[in-house]
Amino acid sequence: MFGFFKAKSKPEAASGGDAVDTLPPVIKEQSFISVVPQAAPEGIPYYPNFIEELVHDHQVMAVLKKSIRRAFLRKDLKKTEKRLEEFASVFRSHILKENVRMYAYLQQQFTDEKNNIEIVKYFRKEMNGVARTVLSFLEKYESLQQLSEEQLNKFLIDLENISKVIHERMQREEEKLYPLYLQIAAPN
């Protein structure tokens, strides 16, 4: 069921790249306290710095999308493929975290709040669609060096379209979904 979350490679973004395409420090892995959840009597626990971790993922994906574009424009298909793999790994990890920690937790907390449950269900359903689209793009372009010139000419257009979809989704998450998670922990 979760086969599409399988990472193809470990992100190598922290190791940088050539002098022209070294990734900025935002890529470096951060240690988040969210790996130590607050005790929960039952069900999914609350992770105190979880939203910070998710926003960091958004920043990493934005940097990687720019790096993918730069490498492709330099006609460095090998570097572009490497950055696509790194992006795929971060993206898969991100949606898995949201599915396991975010949506399940919110649904567990909002059992009696129909409006909030509907918001969570909407975001989860939308994310599944976005994930299918992004993963289809990544699969289509995983072997750039083997594609025809005609196929390569479509890459930048597809990358821009995917980037727009992802950017808009991230904005909605940060404005509407993440505050739901944070409000649960905030004392009334």
PDB file of C-alpha atoms in Angstrom, residues 37-47 50 97-109 124 181 184:
ATOM      1  CA  PRO A  37       6.727  12.754  21.420  1.00  0.00           C
ATOM      2  CA  GLN A  38       4.794  13.986  24.403  1.00  0.00           C
ATOM      3  CA  ALA A  39       3.268  11.099  26.294  1.00  0.00           C
ATOM      4  CA  ALA A  40      -0.189  10.214  25.054  1.00  0.00           C
ATOM      5  CA  PRO A  41      -2.597   8.060  27.040  1.00  0.00           C
ATOM      6  CA  GLU A  42      -3.610   6.301  23.837  1.00  0.00           C
ATOM      7  CA  GLY A  43      -3.329   6.709  20.103  1.00  0.00           C
ATOM      8  CA  ILE A  44      -0.994   8.972  18.140  1.00  0.00           C
ATOM      9  CA  PRO A  45       1.229  11.216  20.314  1.00  0.00           C
ATOM     10  CA  TYR A  46       1.750  14.962  19.938  1.00  0.00           C
ATOM     11  CA  TYR A  47       5.213  15.975  18.645  1.00  0.00           C
ATOM     12  CA  PHE A  50       6.622  18.712  14.389  1.00  0.00           C
ATOM     13  CA  LYS A  97       5.248  12.011   8.254  1.00  0.00           C
ATOM     14  CA  GLU A  98       2.111  13.999   7.486  1.00  0.00           C
ATOM     15  CA  ASN A  99       0.063  10.849   6.975  1.00  0.00           C
ATOM     16  CA  VAL A 100       1.289   9.036  10.070  1.00  0.00           C
ATOM     17  CA  ARG A 101       1.734  11.911  12.519  1.00  0.00           C
ATOM     18  CA  MET A 102      -0.430  14.780  11.283  1.00  0.00           C
ATOM     19  CA  TYR A 103      -3.657  13.480   9.791  1.00  0.00           C
ATOM     20  CA  ALA A 104      -4.088  10.531  12.130  1.00  0.00           C
ATOM     21  CA  TYR A 105      -3.362  12.725  15.163  1.00  0.00           C
ATOM     22  CA  LEU A 106      -5.754  15.475  14.076  1.00  0.00           C
ATOM     23  CA  GLN A 107      -8.554  13.022  13.324  1.00  0.00           C
ATOM     24  CA  GLN A 108      -8.003  11.421  16.718  1.00  0.00           C
ATOM     25  CA  GLN A 109      -8.180  14.838  18.460  1.00  0.00           C
ATOM     26  CA  ARG A 124      -5.530  14.442   3.292  1.00  0.00           C
ATOM     27  CA  TYR A 181      -2.047  20.968  14.927  1.00  0.00           C
ATOM     28  CA  ILE A 184      -4.284  21.486  20.113  1.00  0.00           C
TER      29      ILE A 184
END
